[in-house]
Short mmCIF file of C-alpha atoms in Angstrom, two decimals:
data_model
loop_
_atom_site.label_atom_id
_atom_site.label_comp_id
_atom_site.label_asym_id
_atom_site.label_seq_id
_atom_site.Cartn_x
_atom_site.Cartn_y
_atom_site.Cartn_z
CA MET P 1 0.00 0.00 0.00
CA LEU P 2 2.82 2.41 0.85
CA GLU P 3 4.72 1.62 -2.34
CA ARG P 4 1.62 2.28 -4.47
CA THR P 5 0.73 5.59 -2.80
CA ARG P 6 4.23 6.97 -2.18
CA ASP P 7 4.59 9.12 -5.32
CA ALA P 8 1.09 10.61 -5.02
CA LEU P 9 1.59 11.49 -1.35
CA LEU P 10 4.99 13.08 -1.98
CA GLN P 11 3.41 15.27 -4.65
CA LEU P 12 0.49 16.22 -2.45
CA ILE P 13 2.81 17.03 0.47
CA PRO P 14 6.10 18.27 -1.04
CA ALA P 15 8.74 16.04 0.56
CA ASP P 16 11.60 13.74 -0.38
CA TYR P 17 10.82 10.73 1.81
CA MET P 18 7.99 9.34 3.86
CA GLY P 19 7.70 6.51 6.35
CA LEU P 20 5.17 4.65 8.47
CA CYS P 21 6.10 3.36 11.90
CA ILE P 22 3.94 0.80 13.72
CA LEU P 23 4.33 1.28 17.47
CA THR P 24 3.38 -1.35 20.00
CA PRO P 25 3.66 0.02 23.55
CA GLY P 26 5.37 -2.19 26.09
CA GLN P 27 8.70 -2.61 27.83
CA PRO P 28 10.43 -1.66 25.66
CA VAL P 29 8.23 0.02 23.04
CA GLU P 30 8.55 -1.70 19.65
CA PHE P 31 9.13 0.48 16.58
CA GLU P 32 8.62 -1.11 13.16
CA TRP P 33 9.47 1.31 10.36
CA LEU P 34 8.11 0.71 6.85
CA VAL P 35 9.75 3.01 4.32
CA PRO P 36 8.69 2.88 0.65
CA GLY P 37 11.36 3.74 -1.89
CA PRO P 38 15.10 4.04 -1.15
CA ARG P 39 16.33 2.96 2.27
CA VAL P 40 16.75 5.53 5.05
CA ALA P 41 19.61 4.47 7.32
CA LEU P 42 18.53 6.65 10.22
CA LEU P 43 15.11 4.97 10.43
CA GLU P 44 16.70 1.51 10.26
CA GLN P 45 18.55 2.39 13.48
CA TYR P 46 15.65 4.29 15.01
CA GLY P 47 14.87 1.86 17.83
CA GLU P 48 18.33 2.40 19.33
CA HIS P 49 17.85 6.17 19.44
CA ALA P 50 14.10 6.62 19.91
CA GLU P 51 14.50 8.05 23.42
CA HIS P 52 16.26 11.08 21.89
CA ASP P 53 13.52 11.83 19.34
CA PHE P 54 12.00 15.23 20.14
CA MET P 55 9.20 14.60 17.59
CA HIS P 56 8.09 11.38 19.26
CA LYS P 57 7.84 13.06 22.65
CA ALA P 58 5.71 15.86 21.19
CA LEU P 59 3.43 13.52 19.22
CA VAL P 60 2.70 11.31 22.23
CA HIS P 61 1.23 14.30 24.04
CA GLN P 62 -0.92 15.35 21.06
CA LEU P 63 -2.34 12.30 19.33
CA LYS P 64 -3.90 12.84 15.89
CA VAL P 65 -2.32 16.31 15.60
CA VAL P 66 0.22 16.93 12.82
CA ARG P 67 3.39 18.55 14.16
CA ARG P 68 6.28 20.25 12.31
CA ASP P 69 9.83 20.35 13.68
CA SER P 70 9.83 24.16 13.36
CA GLU P 71 6.89 24.32 15.79
CA ILE P 72 8.77 22.35 18.44
CA LEU P 73 12.41 23.52 18.25
CA THR P 74 14.35 26.54 17.07
CA ARG P 75 16.77 25.96 14.22
CA LYS P 76 19.71 26.04 16.62
CA GLU P 77 18.04 23.50 18.94
CA LEU P 78 17.22 21.27 15.97
CA GLU P 79 20.84 21.22 14.81
CA ARG P 80 21.99 20.30 18.32
CA SER P 81 19.49 17.44 18.65
CA HIS P 82 20.75 13.86 18.80
CA LEU P 83 18.92 12.53 15.73
CA TYR P 84 19.89 15.54 13.61
CA GLN P 85 23.55 15.01 14.50
CA LEU P 86 23.23 11.29 13.79
CA SER P 87 21.66 12.10 10.43
CA ARG P 88 24.78 14.10 9.50
CA GLU P 89 26.75 10.82 9.66
CA LEU P 90 24.32 8.81 7.53
CA GLU P 91 22.76 8.89 4.09
CA PRO P 92 20.42 10.44 3.26
CA ARG P 93 20.72 13.38 5.63
CA LEU P 94 17.30 14.36 6.95
CA GLU P 95 16.83 18.12 7.26
CA HIS P 96 13.16 18.64 8.21
CA VAL P 97 10.33 16.41 9.46
CA MET P 98 6.55 16.63 9.83
CA ALA P 99 4.67 13.79 11.52
CA VAL P 100 1.54 12.62 13.29
CA LEU P 101 0.83 9.78 15.75
CA LEU P 102 -2.44 7.95 15.14
CA PRO P 103 -4.20 5.35 17.35
CA VAL P 104 -5.11 2.52 14.96
CA SER P 105 -6.44 -0.24 17.21
CA PRO P 106 -6.24 -1.11 20.92
CA GLY P 107 -2.54 -1.18 21.82
CA VAL P 108 -1.33 -0.26 18.32
CA PHE P 109 -0.32 3.18 17.02
CA ALA P 110 0.94 4.39 13.64
CA ALA P 111 3.34 7.29 13.20
CA VAL P 112 3.36 8.75 9.68
CA ALA P 113 6.26 11.06 8.84
CA PHE P 114 7.38 13.16 5.87
CA TYR P 115 11.02 14.23 5.46
CA ARG P 116 12.98 16.78 3.51
CA ILE P 117 16.67 16.22 2.87
CA LEU P 118 19.51 18.71 2.34
CA ARG P 119 17.12 21.65 1.84
CA ARG P 120 16.65 23.96 4.81
CA ARG P 121 13.04 24.67 3.88
CA PRO P 122 10.71 23.86 6.79
CA PHE P 123 7.26 22.43 6.17
CA THR P 124 4.60 25.14 6.03
CA LYS P 125 1.27 25.59 7.74
CA LYS P 126 -0.38 24.71 4.42
CA ASP P 127 1.58 21.43 4.32
CA SER P 128 0.41 20.48 7.81
CA THR P 129 -3.22 21.40 6.95
CA VAL P 130 -3.20 19.06 3.94
CA PHE P 131 -1.54 16.35 6.02
CA GLN P 132 -4.11 16.79 8.80
CA ALA P 133 -6.94 16.28 6.32
CA LEU P 134 -5.46 12.89 5.38
CA THR P 135 -5.21 11.48 8.89
CA GLY P 136 -8.65 9.86 8.95
CA HIS P 137 -7.95 8.06 5.67
CA LEU P 138 -4.55 6.93 6.98
CA VAL P 139 -6.09 5.44 10.13
CA SER P 140 -8.61 3.54 8.02
CA ALA P 141 -5.99 2.26 5.56
CA VAL P 142 -3.47 1.16 8.20
CA GLY P 143 -6.18 -0.45 10.33
CA THR P 144 -7.45 -2.42 7.34
CA CYS P 145 -3.93 -3.62 6.49
CA LEU P 146 -3.29 -4.75 10.06
CA GLU P 147 -6.63 -6.56 10.17
CA MET P 148 -5.81 -8.34 6.91
CA ALA P 149 -2.40 -9.32 8.28
CA THR P 150 -4.02 -10.76 11.40
CA LYS P 151 -6.50 -12.75 9.32
CA GLU P 152 -3.73 -14.05 7.06
CA THR P 153 -1.78 -15.20 10.12
CA GLY P 154 -4.92 -16.89 11.39
CA TYR P 155 -5.46 -18.72 8.09
CA GLN P 156 -1.89 -20.03 8.15
CA LEU P 157 -2.29 -21.03 11.77
CA MET P 158 -5.50 -22.93 11.06
CA ALA P 159 -3.74 -24.80 8.27
CA GLU P 160 -0.99 -25.82 10.70
CA LEU P 161 -3.50 -26.81 13.38
CA ASN P 162 -5.38 -28.91 10.86
CA LYS P 163 -2.23 -30.97 10.37
CA ARG P 164 -1.97 -31.64 14.11
CA GLN P 165 -5.32 -31.51 15.87
CA ASP P 166 -3.77 -32.61 19.18
CA ALA P 167 -1.28 -29.70 19.25
CA GLU P 168 -1.49 -26.31 20.95
CA VAL P 169 -0.14 -23.16 19.32
CA ILE P 170 1.23 -19.77 20.40
CA VAL P 171 1.85 -17.13 17.72
CA VAL P 172 4.47 -14.46 18.45
CA ARG P 173 5.81 -11.56 16.43
CA PRO P 174 9.46 -11.18 17.52
CA PRO P 175 10.87 -9.88 19.66
CA SER P 176 8.06 -9.63 22.21
CA ARG P 177 4.55 -9.29 20.81
CA GLU P 178 2.21 -12.25 21.24
CA ARG P 179 -0.46 -12.37 18.52
CA MET P 180 -2.66 -15.26 19.66
CA ARG P 181 -2.69 -18.65 21.37
CA SER P 182 -4.93 -21.70 21.18
CA PRO P 183 -7.22 -22.46 24.16
CA GLY P 184 -5.08 -25.18 25.76
CA ALA P 185 -1.69 -23.52 25.25
CA THR P 186 -1.64 -21.67 28.57
CA ALA P 187 -2.32 -24.82 30.58
CA LEU P 188 0.40 -26.70 28.71
CA VAL P 189 2.93 -23.91 29.32
CA GLU P 190 2.05 -23.80 33.02
CA LYS P 191 2.37 -27.58 33.27
CA TRP P 192 5.82 -27.75 31.69
CA PHE P 193 7.28 -24.36 32.63
CA GLY P 194 5.42 -23.41 35.82
CA GLY P 195 7.73 -21.33 37.97
CA SER P 196 10.20 -20.74 35.13
CA ARG P 197 11.34 -17.24 34.28
CA LEU P 198 9.16 -15.70 31.58
CA HIS P 199 10.27 -13.45 28.73
CA ARG P 200 8.38 -10.17 28.25
CA SER P 201 6.51 -11.87 25.37
CA GLY P 202 4.94 -14.26 27.89
CA LEU P 203 6.93 -17.22 26.56
CA PRO P 204 9.15 -19.25 28.89
CA GLN P 205 12.64 -17.77 28.66
CA VAL P 206 14.14 -20.93 27.13
CA LEU P 207 11.65 -20.85 24.22
CA ALA P 208 12.09 -17.10 23.73
CA GLU P 209 15.87 -17.60 23.49
CA ARG P 210 15.45 -20.36 20.90
CA LEU P 211 13.10 -18.13 18.88
CA ASP P 212 15.53 -15.21 19.04
CA ALA P 213 18.30 -17.49 17.75
CA LEU P 214 16.10 -18.79 14.90
CA VAL P 215 15.20 -15.29 13.74
CA ARG P 216 18.92 -14.60 13.24
CA MET P 217 19.61 -17.84 11.35
CA SER P 218 19.58 -18.55 7.64
CA ALA P 219 16.85 -20.81 6.24
CA THR P 220 19.34 -23.71 6.04
CA GLU P 221 20.46 -23.32 9.65
CA ARG P 222 16.84 -23.26 10.82
CA LEU P 223 16.24 -26.75 9.45
CA GLU P 224 18.48 -28.13 12.19
CA ALA P 225 17.19 -25.94 15.01
CA ASP P 226 13.44 -25.48 14.55
CA ARG P 227 12.43 -27.97 17.24
CA TRP P 228 12.92 -28.12 21.00
CA VAL P 229 12.25 -31.18 23.17
CA ASP P 230 11.94 -31.69 26.92
CA TRP P 231 11.07 -34.84 28.79
CA ARG P 232 10.03 -36.12 32.18
CA ASP P 233 9.74 -39.62 33.54
CA ASP P 234 6.65 -40.49 31.52
CA GLU P 235 6.13 -37.68 28.99
CA HIS P 236 7.83 -35.55 26.34
CA LEU P 237 7.07 -32.06 25.09
CA LEU P 238 7.99 -31.25 21.50
CA VAL P 239 7.93 -27.60 20.39
CA ARG P 240 8.15 -26.82 16.67
CA PHE P 241 8.94 -23.25 15.53
CA ILE P 242 7.11 -22.36 12.29
CA GLU P 243 7.69 -19.08 10.45
CA LEU P 244 4.54 -17.38 9.17
CA ARG P 245 5.11 -14.70 6.54
CA GLU P 246 2.74 -11.73 6.82
CA PRO P 247 1.51 -9.40 4.05
CA ASP P 248 3.76 -6.53 5.18
CA GLY P 249 6.84 -8.72 4.74
CA ALA P 250 7.47 -9.21 8.46
CA SER P 251 7.42 -12.59 10.14
CA ALA P 252 5.33 -14.02 12.92
CA TRP P 253 6.27 -17.38 14.41
CA ALA P 254 3.94 -20.16 15.51
CA LEU P 255 5.19 -22.33 18.37
CA ARG P 256 3.37 -25.64 18.08
CA LEU P 257 3.45 -27.56 21.35
CA HIS P 258 2.84 -31.31 21.23
CA GLU P 259 2.85 -33.44 24.38
CA PHE P 260 3.27 -37.19 24.03
CA SER P 261 3.98 -40.19 26.22
CA HIS P 262 7.52 -41.53 26.58
CA SER P 263 6.24 -44.93 25.57
CA ILE P 264 6.64 -44.36 21.85
CA PRO P 265 6.13 -47.40 19.63
CA ILE P 266 8.73 -47.95 16.94
CA PRO P 267 7.33 -47.08 13.51
CA ASP P 268 7.74 -49.61 10.70
CA GLU P 269 9.89 -47.11 8.78
CA ILE P 270 12.48 -47.28 11.58
CA ALA P 271 12.06 -50.93 12.57
CA ARG P 272 12.94 -52.29 9.14
CA GLU P 273 16.29 -50.47 9.22
CA LEU P 274 17.45 -52.18 12.44
CA SER P 275 18.67 -55.60 13.49
CA PRO P 276 16.65 -57.49 16.16
CA ARG P 277 19.12 -56.48 18.90
CA GLN P 278 19.22 -52.85 17.75
CA LEU P 279 15.42 -52.89 17.77
CA GLU P 280 15.38 -53.92 21.44
CA VAL P 281 17.86 -51.17 22.30
CA ALA P 282 15.80 -48.60 20.35
CA ARG P 283 12.69 -49.57 22.34
CA GLY P 284 14.62 -48.85 25.52
CA ILE P 285 15.72 -45.45 24.24
CA LEU P 286 12.12 -44.59 23.35
CA ARG P 287 11.16 -45.41 26.94
CA ASN P 288 13.71 -42.78 27.96
CA TRP P 289 15.95 -45.41 29.57
CA ARG P 290 19.65 -44.82 29.94
CA ASN P 291 22.17 -47.40 28.76
CA LYS P 292 22.47 -48.95 32.20
CA GLN P 293 18.71 -49.58 32.41
CA ILE P 294 18.65 -51.04 28.90
CA ALA P 295 21.60 -53.31 29.71
CA SER P 296 19.87 -54.56 32.86
CA ASP P 297 16.62 -55.27 30.99
CA LEU P 298 18.37 -57.10 28.14
CA LYS P 299 20.92 -58.77 30.42
CA ARG P 300 23.81 -57.34 28.46
CA THR P 301 26.82 -55.28 29.50
CA PRO P 302 26.62 -51.47 29.33
CA GLY P 303 29.50 -51.57 26.83
CA THR P 304 27.56 -53.83 24.48
CA VAL P 305 24.48 -51.60 24.71
CA LYS P 306 26.60 -48.52 24.07
CA ALA P 307 27.91 -50.12 20.87
CA HIS P 308 24.37 -50.97 19.73
CA VAL P 309 23.26 -47.39 20.44
CA ARG P 310 26.14 -45.99 18.39
CA ASP P 311 25.39 -48.36 15.48
CA LEU P 312 21.65 -47.69 15.38
CA PHE P 313 22.20 -43.93 15.46
CA ARG P 314 24.55 -44.28 12.50
CA GLU P 315 22.09 -46.55 10.71
CA LEU P 316 19.18 -44.10 11.17
CA LYS P 317 21.32 -40.96 10.72
CA CYS P 318 20.16 -39.65 14.10
CA ASP P 319 22.08 -37.03 16.06
CA GLY P 320 21.17 -38.56 19.40
CA ARG P 321 18.37 -39.76 21.66
CA LEU P 322 16.17 -36.69 21.24
CA ASP P 323 16.49 -36.92 17.48
CA LEU P 324 15.45 -40.59 17.55
CA MET P 325 12.40 -39.67 19.66
CA TYR P 326 11.52 -36.91 17.23
CA GLN P 327 11.91 -39.18 14.18
CA ALA P 328 9.69 -41.82 15.76
CA ALA P 329 7.01 -39.25 16.63
CA ARG P 330 7.22 -37.78 13.13
CA PHE P 331 6.58 -41.14 11.44
CA LEU P 332 3.71 -41.98 13.79
CA LYS P 333 2.03 -38.56 13.50
CA PRO P 334 3.76 -36.05 11.23
CA VAL P 335 4.69 -32.89 13.16
#
């Protein structure tokens, strides 16, 4: 939407650049800048310097009111400001700004800004009047886009849930905004992570750390790290991390939580790859037994069991016990 309207808006309001920032209040506030046209380095780094933005402070106190930099600071004060000085080091250099902060939906705000570069020609009262007349249309357009994005995420989520009807799902937009969760997800989190330290997103810290790592990985690296498994005496919890692309190009992530018993039967696809003795050892592993327990049950030495474990992992191309459990669960009920 921004790409399609950029040229018309920049003609209507004489400016060189424009940008839309989606703000989600919290600790800390999240700033997501969408800039049509050439990149603006200053806005890409905005989150690190937002506390020094004199425009943001003024807009927060006057929602829905268009403000010009010349109304807030003198020229000398503008040139001494942190963001102006930072802009001198980057390209393009931003000289003047006019912006408005609009409430779009509960807990979501949109800041729309127009910029002039290199020219010391402040925005005029006429410019702000035209801009003010557009604010109602901007609220409607941004709200519609966000609603469509939410619905698209929901459609993708339903498709994933349809694959696993016994799974629970939490959808998060990194780094800390939870979008939705299925009815049983909270109970499952409390059962497995009760008392654990929580991230500001509401996820258990260990899952939030895995998600943060995945966001920074390449698509190839994610293939080896998109699942997390925990186990107790009689149960396992498998968490799959699924990227959901949204219409604005950003990513939400679905965490699909699947709880299953430790007593996992060996699927035919695995059984036919193993010798009878390896099969017995694999059954012990899928009961979450250690080598010593397996050796006692089979009346073999721990050294012999260790050799069987090594051989069956090589035969099945498994990285270890958790990977074998995952492979067995995947064949029984694809996850």
